[in-house]
Amino acid sequence: MADAVAWFLAECLAEDPSLVLGLPTGRTPIPMYRALVKLHRQGRADLSRATTFNLDEFVGLPARHPGSYHAFMRKYLFKHVNLDPSRTHLPHGDAPSPVAEARRYDAEIAAAGGLDIAILGIGANGHIGFNEPDRSLPAGTNVVTLKAASRAGNAAAFGGEVSRVPTRAISMGVGTILSARHVLLIATGAGKASIIAQALQGPVTTRVPASLLQLHPRAAVVLDRAAAARLTE
Ligand code: GLP
């Protein structure tokens, strides 16, 4: 999965060096970032003119906090490749008004011309970004309250203590994600098999936010065998 996506991105960047990418965090994309860094070191992936927008950030955390997604991105991608720091974007978790920050982030994405490729992981409950299952989902970047399961899934970066994981995040909205010209969903491992089957072959419902990707005209899904195990022919 990691190599396939990294090669795909390198090829897209070769065709259009000024791509605008939507980038995920989580365990799933780590091997993909490693593969992309490797291609970059081999001179096969040039990110010097690319722009990136991350999907989300925890409310209350400054960029320097080790549990922040800013820190994650520095660790796994930014410090290893030739992205221009002025063209890498994440919501500011410590902004005085998270709501205003969410609006500012959408304006920033719009000013960049929208996302060319949104790369997404999927939460065990079907969340994309941090858009949690609900009766309705917001279109634009917004402040979301995290479900207990999502906080637990992020505890590793907070010394394993769920209570230290922030309760809210600023997340790109589902509308922003669906407005990307291409969407690439990635998932690995048996733990994602059930939600992948629901998202790809179940009904389109805000109760499984990733199922909304079924509506996207140019969405691709890259899975390992374990994550694909419950898909029917
Ligand atoms: C995280 C992120 C999501 C990510 C998901 C799955 O908390 N906010 O963007 O896709 O949860 O994470 P993992 O790849 O670790 O399973």
Coordinates of N, CA and C and ligand atoms in Angstrom, one line a residue:
M1 N 0.8 -1.2 0.0 CA 0.0 0.0 0.0 C 0.9 1.2 0.0
A2 N 1.9 1.2 0.9 CA 2.7 2.4 1.0 C 3.5 2.7 -0.2
D3 N 4.1 1.7 -0.8 CA 4.8 1.9 -2.1 C 3.9 2.4 -3.2
A4 N 2.8 1.7 -3.3 CA 1.8 2.0 -4.4 C 1.4 3.5 -4.3
V5 N 1.1 4.0 -3.1 CA 0.6 5.3 -3.0 C 1.8 6.3 -3.2
A6 N 3.0 6.0 -2.6 CA 4.1 6.9 -2.8 C 4.5 7.0 -4.3
W7 N 4.5 5.9 -5.0 CA 4.8 6.0 -6.4 C 3.8 6.8 -7.2
F8 N 2.5 6.6 -6.8 CA 1.4 7.3 -7.5 C 1.6 8.8 -7.3
L9 N 1.9 9.2 -6.0 CA 2.1 10.6 -5.7 C 3.3 11.2 -6.5
A10 N 4.4 10.4 -6.5 CA 5.6 10.9 -7.2 C 5.3 11.1 -8.7
E11 N 4.5 10.2 -9.3 CA 4.1 10.3 -10.7 C 3.2 11.6 -10.9
C12 N 2.3 11.7 -10.0 CA 1.4 12.9 -10.1 C 2.2 14.2 -10.0
L13 N 3.2 14.2 -9.1 CA 4.0 15.4 -8.9 C 4.9 15.7 -10.1
A14 N 5.3 14.6 -10.8 CA 6.2 14.8 -12.0 C 5.3 15.4 -13.1
E15 N 4.0 15.1 -13.1 CA 3.1 15.6 -14.1 C 2.8 17.1 -13.8
D16 N 2.5 17.3 -12.5 CA 2.1 18.6 -12.0 C 2.8 18.9 -10.7
P17 N 3.9 19.6 -10.8 CA 4.7 19.8 -9.6 C 4.0 20.7 -8.5
S18 N 3.0 21.5 -9.0 CA 2.4 22.4 -8.0 C 1.1 21.8 -7.5
L19 N 1.0 20.5 -7.3 CA -0.2 19.9 -6.8 C -0.5 20.4 -5.4
V20 N -1.8 20.4 -5.1 CA -2.3 20.8 -3.7 C -2.8 19.4 -3.1
L21 N -2.1 19.0 -2.1 CA -2.4 17.7 -1.5 C -3.1 17.8 -0.1
G22 N -4.1 17.0 0.1 CA -4.7 16.9 1.4 C -4.0 15.7 2.1
L23 N -3.5 15.9 3.3 CA -2.7 14.8 3.9 C -3.3 14.4 5.3
P24 N -3.2 13.1 5.5 CA -3.7 12.5 6.8 C -2.6 12.2 7.8
T25 N -3.0 12.0 9.0 CA -2.1 11.5 10.1 C -2.6 10.1 10.5
G26 N -2.1 9.6 11.6 CA -2.5 8.3 12.0 C -1.4 7.3 11.7
R27 N -1.6 6.0 12.2 CA -0.6 5.0 11.9 C -0.6 4.6 10.5
T28 N -1.7 4.6 9.8 CA -1.8 4.0 8.4 C -0.8 4.8 7.5
P29 N -0.8 6.1 7.5 CA 0.0 6.7 6.4 C 1.5 6.7 6.7
I30 N 2.0 6.3 7.9 CA 3.4 6.4 8.3 C 4.3 5.6 7.2
P31 N 3.9 4.4 6.9 CA 4.8 3.7 5.9 C 4.7 4.4 4.5
M32 N 3.6 5.0 4.2 CA 3.4 5.8 2.9 C 4.4 7.0 3.0
Y33 N 4.4 7.7 4.1 CA 5.4 8.8 4.2 C 6.8 8.3 4.1
R34 N 7.1 7.2 4.7 CA 8.5 6.7 4.7 C 8.8 6.4 3.2
A35 N 7.9 5.8 2.5 CA 8.1 5.4 1.1 C 8.3 6.7 0.3
L36 N 7.6 7.7 0.6 CA 7.7 8.9 -0.2 C 9.0 9.6 0.1
V37 N 9.4 9.6 1.3 CA 10.7 10.1 1.7 C 11.9 9.4 1.0
K38 N 11.7 8.1 0.9 CA 12.7 7.3 0.2 C 12.8 7.7 -1.3
L39 N 11.6 7.8 -1.9 CA 11.6 8.2 -3.3 C 12.2 9.6 -3.5
H40 N 11.9 10.5 -2.5 CA 12.5 11.8 -2.6 C 14.1 11.8 -2.5
R41 N 14.6 10.9 -1.6 CA 16.0 10.8 -1.4 C 16.7 10.2 -2.7
Q42 N 15.9 9.4 -3.4 CA 16.4 8.8 -4.6 C 16.2 9.8 -5.8
G43 N 15.7 11.0 -5.5 CA 15.5 12.0 -6.6 C 14.3 11.7 -7.4
R44 N 13.4 10.9 -6.9 CA 12.2 10.5 -7.7 C 10.9 11.2 -7.3
A45 N 11.0 12.0 -6.2 CA 9.8 12.8 -5.8 C 10.2 14.2 -5.4
D46 N 9.7 15.1 -6.2 CA 10.1 16.5 -5.9 C 8.8 17.2 -5.4
L47 N 8.9 17.7 -4.1 CA 7.8 18.4 -3.5 C 8.0 19.9 -3.4
S48 N 9.0 20.4 -4.1 CA 9.4 21.8 -3.9 C 8.3 22.8 -4.2
R49 N 7.4 22.4 -5.2 CA 6.4 23.4 -5.6 C 5.0 22.9 -5.1
A50 N 4.9 21.8 -4.4 CA 3.6 21.3 -3.9 C 3.1 22.1 -2.7
T51 N 1.8 22.1 -2.5 CA 1.2 22.7 -1.3 C 0.5 21.6 -0.6
T52 N 0.5 21.6 0.7 CA -0.2 20.6 1.5 C -1.1 21.2 2.5
F53 N -2.2 20.5 2.7 CA -3.2 20.9 3.8 C -3.5 19.6 4.6
N54 N -3.2 19.6 5.8 CA -3.6 18.5 6.6 C -5.1 18.5 6.9
L55 N -5.6 17.3 7.2 CA -7.0 17.2 7.5 C -7.4 17.8 8.8
D56 N -6.5 17.7 9.8 CA -7.0 18.0 11.1 C -5.9 18.3 12.1
E57 N -6.3 18.9 13.3 CA -5.4 19.2 14.4 C -6.2 19.2 15.7
F58 N -5.6 18.9 16.8 CA -6.3 18.9 18.1 C -6.5 20.4 18.5
V59 N -7.6 20.7 19.1 CA -7.9 22.0 19.7 C -7.1 22.1 21.0
G60 N -6.4 23.2 21.1 CA -5.6 23.5 22.3 C -4.2 23.2 22.3
L61 N -3.7 22.5 21.3 CA -2.3 22.1 21.2 C -1.5 23.1 20.3
P62 N -0.5 23.7 20.8 CA 0.4 24.5 19.9 C 1.2 23.5 19.0
A63 N 1.7 24.1 17.9 CA 2.4 23.3 16.9 C 3.6 22.6 17.5
R64 N 4.2 23.1 18.6 CA 5.4 22.5 19.2 C 5.0 21.3 20.1
H65 N 3.8 21.1 20.4 CA 3.4 20.0 21.3 C 3.7 18.7 20.7
P66 N 4.3 17.8 21.3 CA 4.7 16.5 20.7 C 3.5 15.6 20.3
G67 N 2.3 15.9 20.9 CA 1.2 15.1 20.5 C 0.4 15.7 19.4
S68 N 0.8 16.9 18.9 CA 0.1 17.6 17.9 C 0.3 17.0 16.5
Y69 N -0.6 17.2 15.6 CA -0.4 16.7 14.2 C 0.7 17.5 13.5
H70 N 0.9 18.7 13.9 CA 2.0 19.5 13.4 C 3.3 18.7 13.7
A71 N 3.5 18.2 14.9 CA 4.7 17.4 15.3 C 4.8 16.1 14.5
F72 N 3.6 15.5 14.3 CA 3.6 14.2 13.5 C 4.1 14.5 12.1
M73 N 3.6 15.6 11.5 CA 4.0 15.8 10.1 C 5.4 16.2 10.0
R74 N 5.9 17.0 11.0 CA 7.4 17.3 10.9 C 8.2 16.0 11.0
K75 N 7.8 15.1 11.9 CA 8.6 13.9 12.2 C 8.6 13.0 11.0
Y76 N 7.4 12.8 10.4 CA 7.3 11.7 9.3 C 7.5 12.3 7.9
L77 N 7.3 13.6 7.7 CA 7.4 14.0 6.3 C 8.2 15.3 6.2
F78 N 7.7 16.4 6.8 CA 8.2 17.7 6.5 C 9.7 17.9 6.6
K79 N 10.3 17.3 7.7 CA 11.7 17.6 7.9 C 12.6 16.7 6.9
H80 N 12.0 15.8 6.2 CA 12.7 14.9 5.3 C 12.6 15.2 3.8
V81 N 11.7 16.1 3.5 CA 11.5 16.4 2.0 C 11.7 17.9 1.8
N82 N 11.6 18.3 0.5 CA 11.8 19.7 0.1 C 10.6 20.5 0.0
L83 N 9.6 20.2 0.8 CA 8.4 21.0 0.8 C 8.8 22.4 1.3
D84 N 8.2 23.5 0.7 CA 8.4 24.8 1.2 C 7.5 25.0 2.4
P85 N 8.1 25.3 3.6 CA 7.3 25.4 4.8 C 6.2 26.4 4.7
S86 N 6.3 27.4 3.8 CA 5.2 28.4 3.7 C 4.0 27.8 2.9
R87 N 4.2 26.6 2.4 CA 3.1 26.0 1.6 C 2.6 24.7 2.3
T88 N 3.1 24.5 3.6 CA 2.5 23.3 4.3 C 1.5 23.9 5.4
H89 N 0.3 23.4 5.4 CA -0.7 24.0 6.2 C -1.4 22.9 7.1
L90 N -1.6 23.3 8.4 CA -2.4 22.5 9.3 C -3.3 23.6 10.0
P91 N -4.5 23.2 10.5 CA -5.2 24.1 11.3 C -4.3 24.4 12.6
H92 N -4.4 25.7 13.1 CA -3.7 26.0 14.3 C -4.6 25.6 15.5
G93 N -4.1 24.6 16.3 CA -4.9 24.1 17.4 C -5.0 25.1 18.5
D94 N -4.0 26.0 18.6 CA -4.0 27.0 19.7 C -4.6 28.3 19.3
A95 N -5.2 28.4 18.2 CA -5.8 29.7 17.8 C -6.8 30.1 18.9
P96 N -6.9 31.5 19.1 CA -7.8 31.9 20.2 C -9.2 31.5 20.0
S97 N -9.7 31.6 18.7 CA -11.0 31.1 18.4 C -11.0 30.0 17.4
P98 N -11.2 28.7 17.9 CA -11.1 27.6 17.0 C -12.1 27.7 15.8
V99 N -13.3 28.3 16.1 CA -14.3 28.4 15.1 C -13.8 29.4 14.0
A100 N -13.2 30.5 14.4 CA -12.6 31.4 13.4 C -11.5 30.8 12.6
E101 N -10.7 29.9 13.4 CA -9.6 29.3 12.7 C -10.1 28.3 11.7
A102 N -11.2 27.6 11.9 CA -11.8 26.7 11.0 C -12.2 27.4 9.7
R103 N -12.8 28.6 9.9 CA -13.2 29.4 8.7 C -12.0 29.9 7.9
R104 N -10.9 30.3 8.7 CA -9.7 30.8 8.0 C -9.1 29.7 7.2
Y105 N -9.1 28.4 7.8 CA -8.5 27.3 7.1 C -9.2 27.0 5.8
D106 N -10.5 27.1 5.8 CA -11.3 26.8 4.5 C -10.9 27.9 3.5
A107 N -10.8 29.2 4.0 CA -10.5 30.3 3.0 C -9.1 30.0 2.4
E108 N -8.2 29.5 3.3 CA -6.8 29.2 2.8 C -6.8 28.1 1.7
I109 N -7.7 27.1 2.0 CA -7.8 26.0 1.0 C -8.4 26.5 -0.3
A110 N -9.4 27.4 -0.2 CA -10.0 28.0 -1.4 C -9.0 28.8 -2.1
A111 N -8.2 29.6 -1.4 CA -7.3 30.5 -2.0 C -6.2 29.7 -2.8
A112 N -6.0 28.5 -2.4 CA -5.0 27.6 -3.0 C -5.6 26.9 -4.2
G113 N -6.9 27.2 -4.5 CA -7.6 26.5 -5.6 C -8.2 25.2 -5.3
G114 N -8.4 24.9 -4.0 CA -8.9 23.6 -3.6 C -7.9 22.5 -3.6
L115 N -8.3 21.3 -3.2 CA -7.4 20.2 -3.1 C -7.4 19.4 -4.4
D116 N -6.2 19.1 -4.9 CA -6.1 18.2 -6.1 C -6.3 16.8 -5.7
I117 N -5.6 16.3 -4.7 CA -5.7 15.0 -4.2 C -5.8 15.0 -2.7
A118 N -6.9 14.4 -2.2 CA -7.1 14.3 -0.8 C -6.8 12.9 -0.4
I119 N -5.7 12.7 0.4 CA -5.4 11.3 0.8 C -6.0 11.2 2.2
L120 N -6.7 10.1 2.4 CA -7.5 9.9 3.7 C -7.2 8.6 4.3
G121 N -7.1 8.6 5.6 CA -7.2 7.3 6.4 C -8.6 7.1 6.8
I122 N -8.9 6.1 7.5 CA -10.3 5.9 8.0 C -10.2 5.5 9.4
G123 N -11.1 6.1 10.3 CA -11.1 5.7 11.7 C -11.9 4.3 11.8
A124 N -11.7 3.6 12.9 CA -12.4 2.3 13.1 C -13.9 2.5 13.1
N125 N -14.4 3.8 13.4 CA -15.8 4.0 13.3 C -16.3 4.7 12.0
G126 N -15.3 4.7 11.1 CA -15.7 5.2 9.7 C -15.4 6.7 9.6
H127 N -14.8 7.4 10.6 CA -14.5 8.8 10.4 C -13.5 9.0 9.4
I128 N -13.6 10.2 8.7 CA -12.6 10.7 7.8 C -12.2 12.0 8.3
G129 N -10.9 12.3 8.3 CA -10.4 13.5 9.0 C -10.8 13.2 10.5
F130 N -11.5 14.1 11.1 CA -12.1 13.8 12.4 C -13.6 14.0 12.3
N131 N -14.2 13.8 11.1 CA -15.6 13.9 11.0 C -16.3 12.6 11.5
E132 N -16.8 12.7 12.7 CA -17.3 11.5 13.4 C -18.7 11.2 13.0
P133 N -19.1 9.9 13.1 CA -20.4 9.5 12.7 C -21.5 10.3 13.4
D134 N -22.5 10.8 12.7 CA -23.5 11.6 13.3 C -24.7 11.6 12.4
R135 N -25.8 12.3 12.9 CA -27.0 12.4 12.1 C -26.8 13.3 10.9
S136 N -25.9 14.3 11.0 CA -25.6 15.1 9.9 C -24.1 15.4 10.0
L137 N -23.5 15.9 8.9 CA -22.1 16.2 8.9 C -21.9 17.6 8.3
P138 N -21.0 18.4 8.9 CA -20.8 19.7 8.4 C -20.0 19.7 7.1
A139 N -20.3 20.6 6.2 CA -19.6 20.7 4.9 C -18.1 21.2 5.1
G140 N -18.0 22.4 5.8 CA -16.7 23.1 5.8 C -15.9 22.6 7.0
T141 N -14.7 23.1 7.1 CA -13.8 22.9 8.2 C -14.5 23.3 9.5
N142 N -14.4 22.5 10.5 CA -15.3 22.8 11.7 C -14.6 22.3 13.0
V143 N -15.2 22.7 14.1 CA -14.7 22.2 15.4 C -15.5 21.0 15.7
V144 N -14.9 19.9 16.0 CA -15.6 18.6 16.3 C -15.2 18.1 17.7
T145 N -16.2 17.5 18.3 CA -16.0 16.8 19.6 C -15.7 15.4 19.3
L146 N -14.5 14.9 19.8 CA -14.1 13.6 19.5 C -14.8 12.5 20.3
K147 N -15.1 11.4 19.6 CA -15.7 10.2 20.3 C -14.6 9.6 21.1
A148 N -15.0 8.9 22.2 CA -14.1 8.2 23.1 C -13.1 7.3 22.3
A149 N -13.7 6.6 21.3 CA -12.8 5.6 20.6 C -11.7 6.4 19.8
S150 N -12.1 7.5 19.3 CA -11.1 8.3 18.5 C -10.0 8.8 19.4
R151 N -10.4 9.2 20.6 CA -9.4 9.7 21.6 C -8.5 8.5 22.0
A152 N -9.1 7.4 22.2 CA -8.3 6.2 22.6 C -7.3 5.9 21.5
G153 N -7.7 6.0 20.2 CA -6.9 5.7 19.1 C -5.7 6.6 19.0
N154 N -5.7 7.7 19.6 CA -4.6 8.7 19.6 C -3.8 8.8 20.8
A155 N -4.1 7.9 21.8 CA -3.5 8.0 23.1 C -2.0 7.8 23.1
A156 N -1.5 7.0 22.1 CA -0.1 6.7 22.0 C 0.8 7.9 22.0
A157 N 0.3 9.0 21.3 CA 1.1 10.2 21.2 C 1.0 11.1 22.5
F158 N 0.2 10.6 23.5 CA 0.1 11.3 24.8 C 0.4 10.4 25.9
G159 N 1.5 9.7 25.7 CA 2.0 8.8 26.8 C 1.1 7.7 27.1
G160 N 0.2 7.3 26.2 CA -0.7 6.2 26.4 C -1.9 6.6 27.2
E161 N -2.0 7.9 27.6 CA -3.1 8.3 28.5 C -4.2 9.0 27.8
V162 N -5.4 8.2 27.7 CA -6.5 8.8 26.9 C -6.9 10.1 27.5
S163 N -6.8 10.3 28.8 CA -7.3 11.5 29.5 C -6.5 12.7 29.0
R164 N -5.3 12.5 28.5 CA -4.5 13.6 28.0 C -4.8 14.0 26.6
V165 N -5.6 13.1 25.9 CA -5.9 13.4 24.5 C -6.9 14.5 24.5
P166 N -6.7 15.6 23.7 CA -7.7 16.7 23.7 C -9.1 16.1 23.3
T167 N -10.1 16.9 23.8 CA -11.5 16.4 23.5 C -12.1 16.9 22.2
R168 N -11.4 17.9 21.7 CA -11.9 18.5 20.4 C -10.8 18.6 19.4
A169 N -11.2 18.7 18.1 CA -10.3 18.9 17.0 C -10.9 19.9 16.0
I170 N -10.0 20.5 15.2 CA -10.5 21.2 14.0 C -10.3 20.3 12.9
S171 N -11.3 20.0 12.1 CA -11.2 19.0 11.0 C -11.8 19.6 9.8
M172 N -11.1 19.3 8.7 CA -11.6 19.6 7.4 C -13.0 19.0 7.3
G173 N -13.9 19.7 6.7 CA -15.3 19.1 6.6 C -15.4 18.1 5.5
V174 N -16.5 17.4 5.5 CA -16.8 16.4 4.5 C -16.9 17.0 3.1
G175 N -17.5 18.2 3.1 CA -17.7 18.9 1.8 C -16.4 19.3 1.2
T176 N -15.5 19.8 2.1 CA -14.1 20.2 1.6 C -13.4 18.9 1.0
I177 N -13.6 17.8 1.7 CA -12.9 16.6 1.3 C -13.5 16.1 -0.1
L178 N -14.9 16.2 -0.1 CA -15.5 15.7 -1.4 C -15.3 16.7 -2.5
S179 N -14.9 17.9 -2.2 CA -14.6 18.8 -3.3 C -13.2 18.6 -3.9
A180 N -12.4 17.8 -3.3 CA -11.1 17.5 -3.9 C -11.3 16.8 -5.2
R181 N -10.4 17.1 -6.2 CA -10.5 16.6 -7.5 C -10.4 15.1 -7.6
H182 N -9.5 14.6 -6.7 CA -9.3 13.1 -6.5 C -9.3 12.8 -5.1
V183 N -9.8 11.7 -4.7 CA -9.7 11.2 -3.3 C -9.1 9.9 -3.3
L184 N -8.2 9.7 -2.3 CA -7.5 8.4 -2.2 C -7.6 8.0 -0.8
L185 N -8.4 6.9 -0.5 CA -8.6 6.4 0.8 C -7.6 5.2 1.0
I186 N -6.9 5.2 2.1 CA -5.9 4.2 2.4 C -6.3 3.5 3.7
A187 N -6.1 2.2 3.7 CA -6.4 1.4 5.0 C -5.6 0.1 5.0
T188 N -5.1 -0.2 6.2 CA -4.4 -1.5 6.3 C -4.8 -2.2 7.6
G189 N -4.6 -3.5 7.6 CA -4.8 -4.3 8.8 C -6.2 -4.8 9.0
A190 N -6.3 -5.9 9.6 CA -7.6 -6.6 9.9 C -8.6 -5.7 10.6
G191 N -8.0 -4.9 11.5 CA -8.9 -4.0 12.3 C -9.8 -3.1 11.5
K192 N -9.4 -2.9 10.2 CA -10.2 -2.0 9.3 C -11.1 -2.7 8.4
A193 N -11.0 -4.1 8.4 CA -11.8 -4.8 7.4 C -13.3 -4.6 7.4
S194 N -13.8 -4.6 8.6 CA -15.3 -4.4 8.8 C -15.7 -3.0 8.3
I195 N -15.0 -2.0 8.8 CA -15.5 -0.6 8.5 C -15.2 -0.4 7.0
I196 N -14.2 -0.9 6.4 CA -14.0 -0.8 5.0 C -15.1 -1.4 4.2
A197 N -15.6 -2.6 4.6 CA -16.7 -3.2 3.9 C -17.9 -2.3 4.0
Q198 N -18.2 -1.8 5.2 CA -19.3 -0.9 5.4 C -19.2 0.3 4.6
A199 N -18.0 0.9 4.6 CA -17.9 2.2 3.9 C -18.0 2.1 2.4
L200 N -17.5 1.0 1.8 CA -17.4 0.8 0.4 C -18.6 0.1 -0.2
Q201 N -19.2 -0.8 0.6 CA -20.3 -1.6 0.1 C -21.6 -1.5 0.8
G202 N -21.6 -0.8 1.9 CA -22.8 -0.5 2.7 C -23.5 0.7 2.2
P203 N -24.6 1.1 2.8 CA -25.4 2.3 2.4 C -24.5 3.6 2.6
V204 N -24.8 4.6 1.8 CA -24.2 5.9 2.0 C -24.9 6.6 3.2
T205 N -24.2 6.8 4.2 CA -24.8 7.4 5.4 C -23.8 8.2 6.2
T206 N -24.3 9.2 6.8 CA -23.5 10.1 7.7 C -23.0 9.3 9.0
R207 N -23.7 8.1 9.2 CA -23.3 7.3 10.3 C -22.0 6.6 10.0
V208 N -21.6 6.5 8.8 CA -20.3 6.0 8.4 C -19.7 7.1 7.4
P209 N -19.1 8.1 8.0 CA -18.7 9.2 7.1 C -17.9 8.8 5.9
A210 N -17.1 7.8 6.0 CA -16.3 7.4 4.8 C -17.2 6.8 3.7
S211 N -18.4 6.4 4.0 CA -19.3 5.9 2.9 C -19.7 7.0 1.9
L212 N -19.6 8.3 2.4 CA -19.9 9.4 1.5 C -19.0 9.4 0.3
L213 N -17.8 8.8 0.5 CA -16.8 8.8 -0.7 C -17.4 8.0 -1.9
Q214 N -18.4 7.2 -1.6 CA -19.0 6.4 -2.7 C -19.6 7.4 -3.7
L215 N -19.9 8.6 -3.3 CA -20.5 9.6 -4.2 C -19.5 10.4 -5.0
H216 N -18.2 10.2 -4.7 CA -17.2 11.0 -5.4 C -16.8 10.4 -6.7
P217 N -16.8 11.2 -7.8 CA -16.6 10.6 -9.1 C -15.2 10.1 -9.3
R218 N -14.2 10.6 -8.6 CA -12.8 10.1 -8.8 C -12.2 9.7 -7.5
A219 N -12.7 8.7 -6.9 CA -12.2 8.2 -5.6 C -11.5 6.9 -5.8
A220 N -10.4 6.7 -5.2 CA -9.7 5.4 -5.3 C -9.4 4.9 -3.9
V221 N -9.3 3.6 -3.7 CA -9.1 3.0 -2.4 C -7.9 2.1 -2.5
V222 N -6.9 2.3 -1.6 CA -5.8 1.4 -1.6 C -5.7 0.7 -0.3
L223 N -5.8 -0.7 -0.4 CA -5.9 -1.5 0.8 C -4.8 -2.6 0.8
D224 N -4.5 -3.0 2.0 CA -3.7 -4.3 2.0 C -4.7 -5.4 2.0
R225 N -4.3 -6.7 1.9 CA -5.2 -7.8 1.9 C -6.1 -7.9 3.1
A226 N -5.4 -7.6 4.3 CA -6.2 -7.8 5.6 C -7.3 -6.8 5.6
A227 N -7.1 -5.5 5.2 CA -8.2 -4.5 5.2 C -9.3 -4.8 4.2
A228 N -8.9 -5.6 3.1 CA -9.8 -5.9 2.1 C -10.6 -7.1 2.3
A229 N -10.3 -7.8 3.4 CA -10.8 -9.2 3.6 C -12.3 -9.4 3.6
R230 N -13.0 -8.3 4.0 CA -14.5 -8.5 4.2 C -15.2 -7.9 3.0
L231 N -14.5 -7.5 2.0 CA -15.2 -7.0 0.8 C -15.8 -8.2 0.0
T232 N -17.0 -8.1 -0.5 CA -17.5 -9.2 -1.3 C -17.1 -9.0 -2.8
E233 N -17.1 -10.0 -3.5 CA -16.7 -9.9 -5.0 C -17.6 -8.7 -5.6
Ligands
GLP1 C1 -7.0 9.6 13.3 C2 -7.1 10.8 12.2 C3 -7.7 10.3 11.0 C4 -7.2 8.9 10.7 C5 -7.8 7.9 11.7 C6 -7.2 6.5 11.6 O1 -7.2 10.0 14.5 N1 -7.7 12.0 12.7 O2 -7.4 11.2 9.9 O3 -7.5 8.5 9.4 O4 -7.7 8.5 13.0 O5 -6.0 6.4 12.2 P1 -5.0 5.1 12.0 O6 -4.4 5.3 10.7 O7 -4.0 5.3 13.1 O8 -5.9 3.9 12.1

